[in-house]
JSON list of C-alpha atoms in Angstrom, two decimals:
[
{"chain": "A", "resi": 1, "resn": "MET", "atom": "CA", "xyz": [-0.44, -11.08, -3.94]},
{"chain": "A", "resi": 2, "resn": "THR", "atom": "CA", "xyz": [-3.76, -13.24, -3.39]},
{"chain": "A", "resi": 3, "resn": "ALA", "atom": "CA", "xyz": [-6.36, -13.87, -6.11]},
{"chain": "A", "resi": 4, "resn": "ALA", "atom": "CA", "xyz": [-8.90, -11.61, -4.18]},
{"chain": "A", "resi": 5, "resn": "ALA", "atom": "CA", "xyz": [-6.34, -8.71, -3.94]},
{"chain": "A", "resi": 6, "resn": "THR", "atom": "CA", "xyz": [-6.62, -5.84, -6.32]},
{"chain": "A", "resi": 7, "resn": "ALA", "atom": "CA", "xyz": [-4.61, -2.54, -6.40]},
{"chain": "A", "resi": 8, "resn": "VAL", "atom": "CA", "xyz": [-7.65, -0.72, -4.46]},
{"chain": "A", "resi": 9, "resn": "HIS", "atom": "CA", "xyz": [-7.17, -2.85, -1.35]},
{"chain": "A", "resi": 10, "resn": "ALA", "atom": "CA", "xyz": [-9.66, -0.89, 0.82]},
{"chain": "A", "resi": 11, "resn": "VAL", "atom": "CA", "xyz": [-12.51, -1.95, -1.78]},
{"chain": "A", "resi": 12, "resn": "ARG", "atom": "CA", "xyz": [-12.94, -5.05, 0.11]},
{"chain": "A", "resi": 13, "resn": "SER", "atom": "CA", "xyz": [-14.39, -3.18, 3.22]},
{"chain": "A", "resi": 14, "resn": "GLU", "atom": "CA", "xyz": [-17.61, -3.90, 4.30]},
{"chain": "A", "resi": 15, "resn": "ASP", "atom": "CA", "xyz": [-18.34, -0.40, 4.82]},
{"chain": "A", "resi": 16, "resn": "PRO", "atom": "CA", "xyz": [-20.03, 1.15, 1.35]},
{"chain": "A", "resi": 17, "resn": "VAL", "atom": "CA", "xyz": [-18.64, 4.48, 2.00]},
{"chain": "A", "resi": 18, "resn": "LEU", "atom": "CA", "xyz": [-15.10, 3.56, 2.56]},
{"chain": "A", "resi": 19, "resn": "ARG", "atom": "CA", "xyz": [-15.23, 1.07, -0.53]},
{"chain": "A", "resi": 20, "resn": "ALA", "atom": "CA", "xyz": [-16.57, 3.81, -2.66]},
{"chain": "A", "resi": 21, "resn": "ALA", "atom": "CA", "xyz": [-14.05, 6.38, -1.46]},
{"chain": "A", "resi": 22, "resn": "ALA", "atom": "CA", "xyz": [-11.26, 3.81, -1.97]},
{"chain": "A", "resi": 23, "resn": "GLU", "atom": "CA", "xyz": [-12.29, 3.15, -5.54]},
{"chain": "A", "resi": 24, "resn": "LEU", "atom": "CA", "xyz": [-12.53, 7.10, -6.27]},
{"chain": "A", "resi": 25, "resn": "PHE", "atom": "CA", "xyz": [-9.57, 8.23, -4.23]},
{"chain": "A", "resi": 26, "resn": "TYR", "atom": "CA", "xyz": [-7.39, 5.62, -5.88]},
{"chain": "A", "resi": 27, "resn": "ALA", "atom": "CA", "xyz": [-8.37, 6.15, -9.51]},
{"chain": "A", "resi": 28, "resn": "ARG", "atom": "CA", "xyz": [-8.81, 10.06, -9.59]},
{"chain": "A", "resi": 29, "resn": "GLY", "atom": "CA", "xyz": [-6.80, 11.24, -6.50]},
{"chain": "A", "resi": 30, "resn": "ILE", "atom": "CA", "xyz": [-8.21, 12.93, -3.50]},
{"chain": "A", "resi": 31, "resn": "ALA", "atom": "CA", "xyz": [-8.29, 16.47, -4.82]},
{"chain": "A", "resi": 32, "resn": "ALA", "atom": "CA", "xyz": [-10.57, 15.50, -7.48]},
{"chain": "A", "resi": 33, "resn": "VAL", "atom": "CA", "xyz": [-13.32, 13.44, -5.54]},
{"chain": "A", "resi": 34, "resn": "SER", "atom": "CA", "xyz": [-16.10, 15.13, -3.98]},
{"chain": "A", "resi": 35, "resn": "VAL", "atom": "CA", "xyz": [-18.12, 14.13, -0.90]},
{"chain": "A", "resi": 36, "resn": "GLN", "atom": "CA", "xyz": [-21.06, 14.01, -3.12]},
{"chain": "A", "resi": 37, "resn": "ASP", "atom": "CA", "xyz": [-19.26, 11.59, -5.59]},
{"chain": "A", "resi": 38, "resn": "ILE", "atom": "CA", "xyz": [-18.54, 9.47, -2.68]},
{"chain": "A", "resi": 39, "resn": "ARG", "atom": "CA", "xyz": [-22.12, 9.44, -1.27]},
{"chain": "A", "resi": 40, "resn": "SER", "atom": "CA", "xyz": [-23.51, 8.87, -4.74]},
{"chain": "A", "resi": 41, "resn": "ARG", "atom": "CA", "xyz": [-20.95, 5.78, -5.42]},
{"chain": "A", "resi": 42, "resn": "ALA", "atom": "CA", "xyz": [-21.91, 4.32, -1.87]},
{"chain": "A", "resi": 43, "resn": "GLY", "atom": "CA", "xyz": [-25.54, 4.94, -2.23]},
{"chain": "A", "resi": 44, "resn": "VAL", "atom": "CA", "xyz": [-26.04, 6.47, 1.09]},
{"chain": "A", "resi": 45, "resn": "SER", "atom": "CA", "xyz": [-27.45, 9.75, 2.41]},
{"chain": "A", "resi": 46, "resn": "LEU", "atom": "CA", "xyz": [-25.42, 12.51, 3.31]},
{"chain": "A", "resi": 47, "resn": "LYS", "atom": "CA", "xyz": [-26.50, 12.43, 6.86]},
{"chain": "A", "resi": 48, "resn": "SER", "atom": "CA", "xyz": [-25.81, 8.79, 7.07]},
{"chain": "A", "resi": 49, "resn": "MET", "atom": "CA", "xyz": [-22.28, 9.34, 5.48]},
{"chain": "A", "resi": 50, "resn": "TYR", "atom": "CA", "xyz": [-21.56, 12.34, 7.84]},
{"chain": "A", "resi": 51, "resn": "ALA", "atom": "CA", "xyz": [-22.40, 10.16, 11.06]},
{"chain": "A", "resi": 52, "resn": "THR", "atom": "CA", "xyz": [-19.81, 7.79, 10.28]},
{"chain": "A", "resi": 53, "resn": "TYR", "atom": "CA", "xyz": [-17.27, 10.32, 8.51]},
{"chain": "A", "resi": 54, "resn": "PRO", "atom": "CA", "xyz": [-17.83, 14.04, 9.79]},
{"chain": "A", "resi": 55, "resn": "SER", "atom": "CA", "xyz": [-15.55, 15.05, 7.38]},
{"chain": "A", "resi": 56, "resn": "LYS", "atom": "CA", "xyz": [-13.71, 14.47, 3.96]},
{"chain": "A", "resi": 57, "resn": "GLY", "atom": "CA", "xyz": [-10.38, 14.54, 5.88]},
{"chain": "A", "resi": 58, "resn": "GLU", "atom": "CA", "xyz": [-11.41, 11.81, 8.28]},
{"chain": "A", "resi": 59, "resn": "LEU", "atom": "CA", "xyz": [-12.46, 9.82, 5.42]},
{"chain": "A", "resi": 60, "resn": "VAL", "atom": "CA", "xyz": [-9.22, 10.10, 3.70]},
{"chain": "A", "resi": 61, "resn": "ALA", "atom": "CA", "xyz": [-7.32, 8.97, 7.04]},
{"chain": "A", "resi": 62, "resn": "ALA", "atom": "CA", "xyz": [-9.82, 5.99, 7.32]},
{"chain": "A", "resi": 63, "resn": "TYR", "atom": "CA", "xyz": [-9.03, 5.03, 3.43]},
{"chain": "A", "resi": 64, "resn": "LEU", "atom": "CA", "xyz": [-5.44, 5.41, 4.14]},
{"chain": "A", "resi": 65, "resn": "GLN", "atom": "CA", "xyz": [-5.18, 3.50, 7.50]},
{"chain": "A", "resi": 66, "resn": "ARG", "atom": "CA", "xyz": [-7.44, 0.54, 5.77]},
{"chain": "A", "resi": 67, "resn": "THR", "atom": "CA", "xyz": [-5.16, 0.47, 2.93]},
{"chain": "A", "resi": 68, "resn": "HIS", "atom": "CA", "xyz": [-2.04, 0.30, 5.00]},
{"chain": "A", "resi": 69, "resn": "GLU", "atom": "CA", "xyz": [-3.32, -2.57, 7.30]},
{"chain": "A", "resi": 70, "resn": "VAL", "atom": "CA", "xyz": [-4.52, -4.58, 4.27]},
{"chain": "A", "resi": 71, "resn": "TRP", "atom": "CA", "xyz": [-1.22, -4.08, 2.06]},
{"chain": "A", "resi": 72, "resn": "MET", "atom": "CA", "xyz": [1.06, -4.46, 4.84]},
{"chain": "A", "resi": 73, "resn": "ARG", "atom": "CA", "xyz": [-0.80, -7.77, 6.30]},
{"chain": "A", "resi": 74, "resn": "GLU", "atom": "CA", "xyz": [-0.95, -9.04, 2.65]},
{"chain": "A", "resi": 75, "resn": "LEU", "atom": "CA", "xyz": [2.78, -8.36, 2.00]},
{"chain": "A", "resi": 76, "resn": "ARG", "atom": "CA", "xyz": [3.74, -10.08, 5.49]},
{"chain": "A", "resi": 77, "resn": "ALA", "atom": "CA", "xyz": [1.78, -13.04, 4.56]},
{"chain": "A", "resi": 78, "resn": "ALA", "atom": "CA", "xyz": [3.54, -13.42, 1.39]},
{"chain": "A", "resi": 79, "resn": "ILE", "atom": "CA", "xyz": [7.12, -13.27, 2.79]},
{"chain": "A", "resi": 80, "resn": "ASP", "atom": "CA", "xyz": [5.88, -15.66, 5.47]},
{"chain": "A", "resi": 81, "resn": "ALA", "atom": "CA", "xyz": [4.38, -18.28, 3.11]},
{"chain": "A", "resi": 82, "resn": "ALA", "atom": "CA", "xyz": [7.85, -18.09, 1.28]},
{"chain": "A", "resi": 83, "resn": "ALA", "atom": "CA", "xyz": [9.68, -18.96, 4.13]},
{"chain": "A", "resi": 84, "resn": "PRO", "atom": "CA", "xyz": [7.70, -19.58, 7.28]},
{"chain": "A", "resi": 85, "resn": "GLY", "atom": "CA", "xyz": [10.68, -20.07, 9.54]},
{"chain": "A", "resi": 86, "resn": "GLY", "atom": "CA", "xyz": [11.85, -16.55, 8.58]},
{"chain": "A", "resi": 87, "resn": "GLY", "atom": "CA", "xyz": [15.36, -15.96, 9.92]},
{"chain": "A", "resi": 88, "resn": "PRO", "atom": "CA", "xyz": [18.70, -15.08, 8.14]},
{"chain": "A", "resi": 89, "resn": "SER", "atom": "CA", "xyz": [18.91, -18.59, 6.53]},
{"chain": "A", "resi": 90, "resn": "HIS", "atom": "CA", "xyz": [15.88, -17.87, 4.31]},
{"chain": "A", "resi": 91, "resn": "ARG", "atom": "CA", "xyz": [16.61, -14.02, 3.43]},
{"chain": "A", "resi": 92, "resn": "GLN", "atom": "CA", "xyz": [16.82, -14.92, -0.33]},
{"chain": "A", "resi": 93, "resn": "GLU", "atom": "CA", "xyz": [13.36, -16.62, -0.32]},
{"chain": "A", "resi": 94, "resn": "ARG", "atom": "CA", "xyz": [11.73, -13.50, 1.44]},
{"chain": "A", "resi": 95, "resn": "ILE", "atom": "CA", "xyz": [13.07, -11.04, -0.58]},
{"chain": "A", "resi": 96, "resn": "ALA", "atom": "CA", "xyz": [12.16, -13.02, -3.44]},
{"chain": "A", "resi": 97, "resn": "ALA", "atom": "CA", "xyz": [8.79, -13.23, -2.13]},
{"chain": "A", "resi": 98, "resn": "ILE", "atom": "CA", "xyz": [8.54, -9.30, -1.86]},
{"chain": "A", "resi": 99, "resn": "PHE", "atom": "CA", "xyz": [9.21, -8.89, -5.60]},
{"chain": "A", "resi": 100, "resn": "SER", "atom": "CA", "xyz": [6.90, -11.67, -6.66]},
{"chain": "A", "resi": 101, "resn": "TRP", "atom": "CA", "xyz": [4.20, -9.95, -4.58]},
{"chain": "A", "resi": 102, "resn": "LEU", "atom": "CA", "xyz": [4.83, -6.76, -6.18]},
{"chain": "A", "resi": 103, "resn": "GLU", "atom": "CA", "xyz": [4.98, -7.93, -9.68]},
{"chain": "A", "resi": 104, "resn": "ALA", "atom": "CA", "xyz": [1.48, -9.46, -9.31]},
{"chain": "A", "resi": 105, "resn": "TRP", "atom": "CA", "xyz": [0.18, -6.34, -7.86]},
{"chain": "A", "resi": 106, "resn": "PHE", "atom": "CA", "xyz": [1.84, -4.29, -10.89]},
{"chain": "A", "resi": 107, "resn": "ALA", "atom": "CA", "xyz": [0.13, -6.70, -13.34]},
{"chain": "A", "resi": 108, "resn": "ALA", "atom": "CA", "xyz": [-3.33, -6.23, -11.88]},
{"chain": "A", "resi": 109, "resn": "PRO", "atom": "CA", "xyz": [-5.63, -4.24, -14.38]},
{"chain": "A", "resi": 110, "resn": "ASP", "atom": "CA", "xyz": [-6.47, -1.40, -12.17]},
{"chain": "A", "resi": 111, "resn": "PHE", "atom": "CA", "xyz": [-2.99, -0.94, -10.75]},
{"chain": "A", "resi": 112, "resn": "ALA", "atom": "CA", "xyz": [-2.13, 2.83, -10.49]},
{"chain": "A", "resi": 113, "resn": "GLY", "atom": "CA", "xyz": [0.72, 2.84, -7.78]},
{"chain": "A", "resi": 114, "resn": "CYS", "atom": "CA", "xyz": [0.46, 2.74, -4.06]},
{"chain": "A", "resi": 115, "resn": "GLY", "atom": "CA", "xyz": [-2.86, 4.66, -2.78]},
{"chain": "A", "resi": 116, "resn": "ILE", "atom": "CA", "xyz": [-0.62, 5.83, 0.06]},
{"chain": "A", "resi": 117, "resn": "ALA", "atom": "CA", "xyz": [2.10, 7.20, -1.93]},
{"chain": "A", "resi": 118, "resn": "ASN", "atom": "CA", "xyz": [-0.12, 8.61, -4.41]},
{"chain": "A", "resi": 119, "resn": "THR", "atom": "CA", "xyz": [-1.22, 11.09, -1.51]},
{"chain": "A", "resi": 120, "resn": "ARG", "atom": "CA", "xyz": [2.02, 12.76, -1.52]},
{"chain": "A", "resi": 121, "resn": "GLY", "atom": "CA", "xyz": [1.93, 16.29, -2.81]},
{"chain": "A", "resi": 122, "resn": "GLN", "atom": "CA", "xyz": [-2.16, 16.27, -2.34]},
{"chain": "A", "resi": 123, "resn": "ALA", "atom": "CA", "xyz": [-3.77, 18.36, 0.65]},
{"chain": "A", "resi": 124, "resn": "ILE", "atom": "CA", "xyz": [-4.27, 15.84, 3.17]},
{"chain": "A", "resi": 125, "resn": "GLY", "atom": "CA", "xyz": [-4.80, 16.65, 6.96]},
{"chain": "A", "resi": 126, "resn": "GLU", "atom": "CA", "xyz": [-2.33, 15.87, 9.72]},
{"chain": "A", "resi": 127, "resn": "ARG", "atom": "CA", "xyz": [-3.90, 12.68, 10.65]},
{"chain": "A", "resi": 128, "resn": "SER", "atom": "CA", "xyz": [-3.54, 11.33, 6.94]},
{"chain": "A", "resi": 129, "resn": "ARG", "atom": "CA", "xyz": [0.10, 12.52, 6.98]},
{"chain": "A", "resi": 130, "resn": "GLU", "atom": "CA", "xyz": [0.56, 10.44, 10.08]},
{"chain": "A", "resi": 131, "resn": "VAL", "atom": "CA", "xyz": [-0.82, 7.41, 8.50]},
{"chain": "A", "resi": 132, "resn": "VAL", "atom": "CA", "xyz": [1.32, 7.88, 5.61]},
{"chain": "A", "resi": 133, "resn": "ARG", "atom": "CA", "xyz": [4.58, 8.32, 7.94]},
{"chain": "A", "resi": 134, "resn": "GLU", "atom": "CA", "xyz": [3.37, 5.20, 9.62]},
{"chain": "A", "resi": 135, "resn": "HIS", "atom": "CA", "xyz": [3.13, 3.17, 6.49]},
{"chain": "A", "resi": 136, "resn": "VAL", "atom": "CA", "xyz": [6.65, 3.97, 5.34]},
{"chain": "A", "resi": 137, "resn": "SER", "atom": "CA", "xyz": [7.97, 3.41, 9.07]},
{"chain": "A", "resi": 138, "resn": "GLN", "atom": "CA", "xyz": [6.39, -0.21, 9.30]},
{"chain": "A", "resi": 139, "resn": "LEU", "atom": "CA", "xyz": [7.47, -1.14, 5.64]},
{"chain": "A", "resi": 140, "resn": "GLU", "atom": "CA", "xyz": [11.19, 0.03, 6.58]},
{"chain": "A", "resi": 141, "resn": "GLN", "atom": "CA", "xyz": [11.10, -2.05, 9.58]},
{"chain": "A", "resi": 142, "resn": "LEU", "atom": "CA", "xyz": [9.64, -5.14, 7.56]},
{"chain": "A", "resi": 143, "resn": "CYS", "atom": "CA", "xyz": [12.64, -4.46, 5.20]},
{"chain": "A", "resi": 144, "resn": "VAL", "atom": "CA", "xyz": [14.98, -4.29, 7.97]},
{"chain": "A", "resi": 145, "resn": "GLU", "atom": "CA", "xyz": [13.71, -7.54, 9.49]},
{"chain": "A", "resi": 146, "resn": "VAL", "atom": "CA", "xyz": [13.62, -9.40, 5.95]},
{"chain": "A", "resi": 147, "resn": "ALA", "atom": "CA", "xyz": [17.24, -8.14, 5.06]},
{"chain": "A", "resi": 148, "resn": "GLY", "atom": "CA", "xyz": [18.50, -8.95, 8.59]},
{"chain": "A", "resi": 149, "resn": "GLU", "atom": "CA", "xyz": [20.26, -5.62, 9.25]},
{"chain": "A", "resi": 150, "resn": "GLU", "atom": "CA", "xyz": [19.43, -1.93, 9.11]},
{"chain": "A", "resi": 151, "resn": "ASP", "atom": "CA", "xyz": [21.48, -0.67, 6.10]},
{"chain": "A", "resi": 152, "resn": "SER", "atom": "CA", "xyz": [20.35, -3.59, 3.74]},
{"chain": "A", "resi": 153, "resn": "GLY", "atom": "CA", "xyz": [16.88, -3.05, 4.94]},
{"chain": "A", "resi": 154, "resn": "ARG", "atom": "CA", "xyz": [16.89, 0.49, 4.00]},
{"chain": "A", "resi": 155, "resn": "THR", "atom": "CA", "xyz": [18.23, -0.42, 0.61]},
{"chain": "A", "resi": 156, "resn": "LEU", "atom": "CA", "xyz": [15.54, -2.86, 0.20]},
{"chain": "A", "resi": 157, "resn": "LEU", "atom": "CA", "xyz": [13.00, -0.20, 1.21]},
{"chain": "A", "resi": 158, "resn": "LEU", "atom": "CA", "xyz": [14.18, 2.15, -1.49]},
{"chain": "A", "resi": 159, "resn": "LEU", "atom": "CA", "xyz": [14.11, -0.63, -3.87]},
{"chain": "A", "resi": 160, "resn": "VAL", "atom": "CA", "xyz": [10.54, -1.63, -3.18]},
{"chain": "A", "resi": 161, "resn": "GLU", "atom": "CA", "xyz": [9.43, 2.23, -3.21]},
{"chain": "A", "resi": 162, "resn": "GLY", "atom": "CA", "xyz": [11.15, 2.86, -6.31]},
{"chain": "A", "resi": 163, "resn": "ALA", "atom": "CA", "xyz": [9.88, -0.22, -7.97]},
{"chain": "A", "resi": 164, "resn": "ILE", "atom": "CA", "xyz": [6.17, 0.98, -7.07]},
{"chain": "A", "resi": 165, "resn": "ALA", "atom": "CA", "xyz": [6.67, 4.44, -8.45]},
{"chain": "A", "resi": 166, "resn": "THR", "atom": "CA", "xyz": [8.45, 3.18, -11.74]},
{"chain": "A", "resi": 167, "resn": "ALA", "atom": "CA", "xyz": [5.79, 0.48, -12.23]},
{"chain": "A", "resi": 168, "resn": "ALA", "atom": "CA", "xyz": [3.03, 3.17, -11.92]},
{"chain": "A", "resi": 169, "resn": "ALA", "atom": "CA", "xyz": [4.62, 5.78, -14.05]},
{"chain": "A", "resi": 170, "resn": "THR", "atom": "CA", "xyz": [5.50, 3.34, -16.92]},
{"chain": "A", "resi": 171, "resn": "GLY", "atom": "CA", "xyz": [2.68, 0.71, -16.49]},
{"chain": "A", "resi": 172, "resn": "ASP", "atom": "CA", "xyz": [5.67, -2.04, -16.81]},
{"chain": "A", "resi": 173, "resn": "ALA", "atom": "CA", "xyz": [5.31, -4.63, -14.16]},
{"chain": "A", "resi": 174, "resn": "GLY", "atom": "CA", "xyz": [8.76, -5.84, -14.79]},
{"chain": "A", "resi": 175, "resn": "PHE", "atom": "CA", "xyz": [10.06, -3.04, -12.80]},
{"chain": "A", "resi": 176, "resn": "ALA", "atom": "CA", "xyz": [9.47, -5.69, -9.82]},
{"chain": "A", "resi": 177, "resn": "ILE", "atom": "CA", "xyz": [12.00, -7.90, -11.50]},
{"chain": "A", "resi": 178, "resn": "VAL", "atom": "CA", "xyz": [14.64, -5.30, -12.07]},
{"chain": "A", "resi": 179, "resn": "ALA", "atom": "CA", "xyz": [14.39, -4.21, -8.38]},
{"chain": "A", "resi": 180, "resn": "HIS", "atom": "CA", "xyz": [14.61, -7.88, -7.35]},
{"chain": "A", "resi": 181, "resn": "GLN", "atom": "CA", "xyz": [17.95, -8.00, -9.30]},
{"chain": "A", "resi": 182, "resn": "ALA", "atom": "CA", "xyz": [19.41, -5.00, -7.73]},
{"chain": "A", "resi": 183, "resn": "ALA", "atom": "CA", "xyz": [18.34, -6.54, -4.19]},
{"chain": "A", "resi": 184, "resn": "ARG", "atom": "CA", "xyz": [20.17, -9.74, -5.07]},
{"chain": "A", "resi": 185, "resn": "ALA", "atom": "CA", "xyz": [23.30, -7.38, -5.90]},
{"chain": "A", "resi": 186, "resn": "SER", "atom": "CA", "xyz": [23.05, -5.09, -3.19]},
{"chain": "A", "resi": 187, "resn": "VAL", "atom": "CA", "xyz": [21.26, -6.55, -0.34]},
{"chain": "A", "resi": 188, "resn": "LEU", "atom": "CA", "xyz": [22.08, -10.30, -0.54]},
{"chain": "A", "resi": 189, "resn": "ARG", "atom": "CA", "xyz": [25.83, -9.58, -1.11]}
]
């Protein structure tokens, strides 16, 4: 993960409303954050906020979309930096890059799990659910690409998702290493 990256990926948005929403949603959860909380943190008028985001649901969807885009872009960059040529001969390096990136993310002081996964079980609108599904689908596609075939890629997806959830629950960044060891035993067999 880049030095500028934090667990709250969308915080880097130029949009003060989206930045405030990302900080608050990530730290507290969507249901615990009011539109007034976001407006106050962003330092904008309610009218200005509603001009861009007519509802909290649209703001949640924008937060999830932005988080997804940045997260996937940074993960792909880490993979590509480890093995620019890609391909089957670089599977080991590319898989190692995934777990190194995760370990650095898990060690961030504000790490509280995946902002997208953290919405599961919360009341979110259909557009937000679509973003969550698209995130998992694109992550699965990336894992299949890195692993070189579908079954190994799906196994890699489960290891990535499991490492994120377990690190968030325990606060232990070492679960990236454990998941990497499992990937070496199952995906790189």
